[in-house]
XYZ file of C-alpha atoms in Angstrom:
411
model
C -0.226 -0.594 -0.075
C 1.490 3.671 -1.046
C 1.931 5.423 2.701
C 0.549 8.828 0.320
C -2.033 10.197 2.189
C -5.560 10.897 0.873
C -5.980 14.388 -0.139
C -9.069 16.062 1.867
C -11.757 18.449 1.724
C -10.861 20.613 4.834
C -12.374 24.418 3.043
C -11.916 27.698 4.534
C -13.403 29.113 7.805
C -15.159 32.173 7.370
C -16.314 34.217 9.754
C -20.172 36.307 9.911
C -20.488 39.121 11.963
C -23.224 38.461 14.211
C -25.872 41.684 13.447
C -28.156 42.805 16.261
C -31.501 42.198 15.482
C -33.998 45.185 16.533
C -36.902 43.886 18.110
C -40.157 45.393 16.301
C -41.879 48.451 17.970
C -44.851 47.832 20.704
C -45.634 50.729 22.403
C -49.070 49.037 22.987
C -47.791 46.120 24.837
C -45.306 49.000 26.934
C -48.405 51.214 28.422
C -50.245 48.398 29.303
C -47.830 47.041 31.800
C -47.222 50.550 33.347
C -51.350 50.859 33.353
C -50.957 47.309 34.812
C -48.062 48.203 37.440
C -50.870 51.115 38.360
C -53.690 49.235 38.856
C -52.167 46.793 41.110
C -50.845 49.240 42.971
C -54.301 51.258 43.186
C -52.656 54.293 42.161
C -50.418 54.576 45.195
C -47.581 56.400 43.638
C -44.603 55.372 46.072
C -45.779 51.793 45.427
C -45.900 52.385 41.360
C -42.964 53.621 41.408
C -40.821 51.032 43.080
C -42.520 48.615 41.109
C -41.557 50.922 38.311
C -37.988 51.371 39.103
C -37.627 47.115 39.886
C -39.033 46.548 36.107
C -37.218 45.997 33.366
C -39.645 47.107 30.703
C -37.331 49.272 28.286
C -38.175 53.119 28.860
C -35.175 54.280 26.695
C -37.507 53.298 23.360
C -41.045 54.319 24.920
C -40.302 57.383 27.064
C -42.744 58.835 25.344
C -45.500 56.408 25.477
C -44.630 56.407 29.449
C -45.738 60.308 30.011
C -48.397 59.766 27.942
C -49.713 57.043 30.481
C -48.598 59.365 33.958
C -50.537 62.251 32.000
C -53.719 61.074 30.525
C -53.749 57.378 32.004
C -53.087 55.196 28.574
C -51.564 56.045 25.294
C -52.701 58.430 22.816
C -53.148 58.625 18.824
C -50.682 59.943 17.156
C -50.752 63.479 17.220
C -53.632 64.254 19.337
C -54.747 63.254 23.265
C -57.845 61.480 22.042
C -57.380 57.803 23.510
C -55.368 55.101 22.004
C -56.326 51.496 21.792
C -55.314 49.163 24.950
C -55.759 49.691 29.054
C -56.721 52.564 30.805
C -55.985 53.608 34.733
C -58.216 55.914 36.451
C -54.776 57.953 38.349
C -53.578 59.711 35.829
C -52.747 64.083 36.175
C -55.632 64.944 34.200
C -58.197 62.326 36.144
C -56.875 63.889 39.789
C -59.009 67.165 41.067
C -57.526 70.089 40.210
C -55.924 71.008 43.141
C -52.227 70.991 44.078
C -52.276 69.251 46.429
C -53.842 66.496 44.688
C -51.270 67.014 41.987
C -48.286 67.747 43.929
C -47.560 63.584 44.481
C -47.811 62.878 40.735
C -44.751 66.131 40.994
C -42.442 63.924 43.225
C -42.922 60.802 41.450
C -41.588 61.902 38.152
C -39.150 63.795 39.770
C -38.184 59.958 41.348
C -38.184 58.369 37.994
C -35.918 61.205 36.464
C -33.726 60.604 39.089
C -33.118 56.688 38.659
C -33.815 58.335 34.751
C -32.449 60.917 33.405
C -32.333 60.076 29.951
C -36.531 60.609 30.374
C -35.737 64.362 30.765
C -36.222 64.767 27.074
C -39.060 62.117 26.741
C -41.340 64.609 29.286
C -40.477 67.413 27.147
C -41.864 65.911 24.242
C -45.208 64.895 25.787
C -46.007 68.240 27.155
C -45.522 69.970 24.328
C -47.178 67.623 22.860
C -50.284 68.847 24.920
C -49.590 72.455 25.434
C -50.145 72.539 21.547
C -53.172 70.792 21.976
C -54.977 73.044 24.777
C -57.991 73.796 22.990
C -58.695 69.818 23.075
C -59.085 69.883 26.426
C -61.746 71.073 29.288
C -61.063 74.299 31.273
C -60.691 72.044 34.849
C -57.852 69.870 32.399
C -56.140 73.213 30.861
C -55.698 73.693 35.194
C -54.376 70.791 36.270
C -51.991 71.289 33.092
C -51.221 74.289 34.603
C -51.191 73.937 37.988
C -48.717 70.493 36.884
C -45.953 72.194 35.251
C -46.597 75.137 38.311
C -45.083 72.530 40.150
C -42.607 70.870 38.463
C -40.656 74.698 37.827
C -41.109 74.998 41.618
C -39.605 71.825 42.362
C -37.517 72.336 39.933
C -37.810 69.149 37.936
C -34.367 67.392 36.771
C -33.713 70.697 34.482
C -36.924 71.019 32.868
C -35.974 73.611 30.876
C -38.824 76.944 30.540
C -38.749 77.043 26.776
C -40.785 74.025 26.685
C -43.753 75.049 28.431
C -43.704 79.180 26.616
C -42.691 78.684 22.640
C -45.196 75.875 21.910
C -48.123 78.341 24.032
C -47.893 80.385 21.271
C -49.789 79.256 18.678
C -51.712 81.679 17.200
C -55.236 79.880 16.790
C -54.496 78.800 20.832
C -53.677 82.667 21.554
C -56.246 83.982 19.586
C -58.892 82.003 21.415
C -57.860 83.098 24.744
C -56.884 79.527 25.731
C -53.139 80.500 26.634
C -53.969 83.715 28.690
C -55.735 81.443 31.004
C -53.710 78.747 30.973
C -50.528 81.430 31.749
C -52.662 82.621 34.422
C -53.266 79.862 36.387
C -49.676 79.068 35.998
C -48.661 82.296 37.525
C -50.950 81.854 40.071
C -50.273 78.815 41.188
C -46.603 79.436 40.834
C -46.168 82.409 43.406
C -47.717 80.763 45.935
C -44.313 79.353 46.980
C -42.228 81.288 44.498
C -41.496 85.082 44.203
C -42.113 87.155 41.404
C -37.923 87.552 41.004
C -38.066 83.327 40.456
C -40.832 83.915 38.424
C -39.099 86.790 36.209
C -36.391 84.447 36.021
C -37.950 81.423 34.683
C -39.242 84.168 31.709
C -36.185 85.196 31.151
C -34.657 81.814 31.003
C -38.242 81.186 28.617
C -37.253 84.604 26.615
C -40.343 86.041 27.612
C -39.957 88.204 29.427
C -40.138 91.490 27.393
C -43.053 90.230 25.417
C -45.331 88.201 27.696
C -48.688 90.282 25.763
C -47.470 87.508 23.330
C -50.031 85.539 25.553
C -53.054 87.914 24.920
C -55.661 87.384 21.877
C -54.780 91.122 19.692
C -57.810 92.947 21.074
C -56.358 92.510 24.661
C -52.653 92.907 23.445
C -51.701 96.199 25.415
C -50.392 97.819 28.432
C -54.022 99.101 29.566
C -55.096 94.981 29.105
C -51.999 93.388 30.592
C -53.019 95.719 33.810
C -56.291 95.111 33.918
C -56.398 91.378 33.178
C -53.853 90.580 36.198
C -55.311 92.348 38.404
C -58.327 90.920 38.010
C -56.907 87.385 38.897
C -55.299 89.458 41.608
C -51.985 89.846 40.902
C -51.263 92.755 40.667
C -46.619 92.806 42.610
C -46.349 91.059 38.289
C -48.984 94.274 37.373
C -46.837 96.704 39.014
C -43.922 94.971 37.724
C -44.284 95.497 34.190
C -45.256 99.380 34.158
C -42.111 99.630 35.990
C -40.803 98.204 33.496
C -42.571 100.030 30.750
C -41.346 103.210 32.083
C -37.947 102.302 32.018
C -38.090 101.428 28.036
C -39.497 104.658 27.640
C -37.042 106.421 29.773
C -34.365 104.774 27.097
C -35.780 105.393 24.491
C -36.259 109.292 24.780
C -32.495 108.920 25.967
C -31.880 107.377 22.987
C -33.327 110.607 21.227
C -32.593 112.504 22.706
C -28.935 111.812 22.542
C -28.781 111.468 18.846
C -30.694 114.786 18.189
C -27.746 116.011 20.790
C -25.116 114.398 19.054
C -26.819 116.632 15.656
C -26.418 119.324 17.479
C -30.427 120.411 16.783
C -32.735 123.190 17.173
C -33.279 124.021 20.732
C -36.305 125.216 20.448
C -37.017 121.369 18.142
C -35.240 118.856 21.181
C -37.980 120.818 23.454
C -40.839 120.152 21.476
C -39.417 116.336 21.416
C -38.838 116.184 24.804
C -42.697 118.064 25.459
C -43.637 115.667 23.675
C -42.550 112.343 24.717
C -43.261 113.472 28.208
C -47.421 113.976 27.007
C -47.274 109.824 25.561
C -45.657 108.593 27.950
C -46.547 110.113 31.335
C -42.943 110.230 32.245
C -42.476 112.405 35.791
C -40.743 115.733 35.667
C -38.626 114.188 37.842
C -37.059 111.775 35.736
C -36.861 114.601 33.049
C -34.962 116.454 34.748
C -32.369 113.462 35.402
C -32.075 112.408 32.218
C -31.675 115.864 30.544
C -28.269 116.476 32.608
C -27.315 112.930 31.676
C -27.195 112.979 28.253
C -25.848 116.881 27.933
C -23.487 115.147 29.971
C -22.769 112.187 28.399
C -22.095 114.631 24.747
C -18.707 116.363 26.311
C -15.989 115.850 24.711
C -14.000 115.088 27.231
C -10.118 115.990 26.862
C -7.761 113.478 28.900
C -6.284 114.662 32.061
C -6.775 118.184 30.784
C -8.225 119.805 33.962
C -8.990 123.455 32.751
C -10.063 121.919 28.404
C -12.472 119.319 30.584
C -13.785 122.327 32.822
C -14.347 124.562 29.085
C -15.658 122.417 27.743
C -17.792 121.020 30.635
C -19.396 124.717 31.441
C -19.683 125.555 27.805
C -22.284 122.680 26.987
C -24.010 123.795 29.774
C -23.920 127.041 28.726
C -25.594 125.501 24.737
C -28.117 123.996 26.488
C -28.835 125.600 29.596
C -32.722 126.699 27.881
C -33.214 123.378 27.371
C -33.147 123.090 30.750
C -34.533 125.821 31.874
C -37.726 124.707 29.639
C -38.135 121.737 32.168
C -37.276 123.084 35.575
C -39.977 124.650 35.647
C -40.725 124.798 39.576
C -37.978 124.754 42.957
C -38.451 121.528 43.408
C -37.120 120.513 39.894
C -34.144 123.060 40.012
C -32.782 121.321 43.891
C -33.163 117.627 42.099
C -30.975 119.448 38.917
C -28.170 120.338 41.598
C -28.211 117.308 43.625
C -27.528 115.216 39.889
C -25.069 118.170 39.467
C -23.378 117.104 43.119
C -23.651 113.280 42.523
C -22.393 113.164 39.023
C -19.473 115.662 40.301
C -19.025 113.053 43.207
C -18.574 110.470 41.089
C -16.470 111.668 38.436
C -13.018 112.463 39.676
C -12.150 115.085 36.599
C -15.694 116.668 37.352
C -14.804 117.122 41.229
C -13.189 120.944 40.947
C -16.008 121.822 38.852
C -19.184 121.707 41.283
C -18.836 125.694 42.036
C -18.085 126.348 38.014
C -21.211 124.939 36.550
C -23.911 126.478 39.354
C -22.479 129.402 38.960
C -22.664 128.655 35.443
C -26.709 126.990 35.522
C -26.891 130.515 37.638
C -25.705 132.806 35.427
C -28.221 131.265 32.681
C -31.174 131.457 35.030
C -31.310 127.483 35.653
C -31.147 127.852 39.503
C -32.583 130.110 41.258
C -30.597 132.188 44.585
C -33.449 130.625 46.615
C -32.981 127.096 45.162
C -29.239 127.120 45.593
C -28.952 128.216 49.051
C -31.770 125.603 50.252
C -29.068 123.254 48.817
C -26.724 124.941 51.048
C -27.854 125.176 53.808
C -30.929 121.909 54.411
C -29.129 119.644 51.442
C -29.864 115.751 52.775
C -27.571 114.191 49.474
C -24.235 113.021 51.895
C -22.393 112.291 49.140
C -19.651 114.945 49.081
C -21.617 116.839 50.706
C -18.899 118.739 52.826
C -16.693 119.614 49.976
C -19.701 120.645 47.907
C -20.370 122.985 50.507
C -16.869 124.467 51.059
C -16.441 125.271 47.361
C -19.934 126.972 47.155
C -19.043 128.844 50.480
C -17.207 131.797 48.587
C -20.444 131.977 45.660
C -23.057 131.861 48.223
C -21.375 134.400 50.769
C -21.751 136.506 46.955
C -25.157 135.493 46.516
C -26.031 136.570 49.695
C -24.141 139.836 50.170
C -25.950 141.074 47.108
C -29.549 139.795 48.656
C -28.450 142.224 51.362
C -27.732 144.937 49.305
C -30.711 145.227 47.211
């Protein structure tokens, strides 16, 4: 026999990569499982949370479905809040009483779930956005429950829920036009302010980019400062009304200051500037004291200062006072307003080192231009109440005051 080995068919082994075969989506089975946990624990959210935490349900895939069950008791049809097929439970946020003590346990429950599974915050955002965009499909009482939940969620700082998730979806034209958004946001404000300050509320509005756009929540027919004040005063939210009025006031002052700055920089005719200021004061109902303060700020801001050259700075400041004295004179129409102007000059000279020594020269120039009366200057000298730099300025002004008193005696 031959010792030669017979050929064999060993072949070549080819390694094949194992593929992850995705399981088919089955949100219905997931929803039914969550609903069953609610039913088995008779809505006791402590027990529900404990059972959910120990379950092996796929929350990363069905996060939206989970929050649909939490808010409405079961699955909802795509793009709507109408119930879908499947089991439901009666312990949802929509089904409980429209009271904070009834809804608060749901907020605490969600907070526990999010601590264990923080990735679900995105799913909460998705579902809240969808619910808020569908406000018209809810009953009035159900909308109030959503408002209370939202307020409590922010009050409890629900795991980083961003304010824009709430405020931006509300700005749908049809919801605003029907007054549904205004009603919702009013309930939200009232509930939030039970446990939080107005400053906290303003902070949330800022983060939600709504602080300057609160009127966007109002139907167009009511979208005015008067409409805002009337509505929220009736709702018992007077601090919010006062805050808004103050903000509007600051905006009007800023607008007037901006327009005045432009006119002075362009060296417009004084008569034209006076007319413009008078019209703005009338339209915005600005207090005379604020007008005097703004006038002085704008006039002095327009001075071209010259570094460390004290004499040039003095000349420039006094020249500016003389140029715009008629403007100041038009609005310093009483002893009280003249005194306010003196306090304004005092504060600026105190705060700006290059003006510190100019106080008596500026006062003298304002007197020469008939902006400040003798009685006003003497009153400030003898009874002035602003302590900032007063001792220094009184001493500097003393020679001029002595001159005024001597002139008065001669007369």
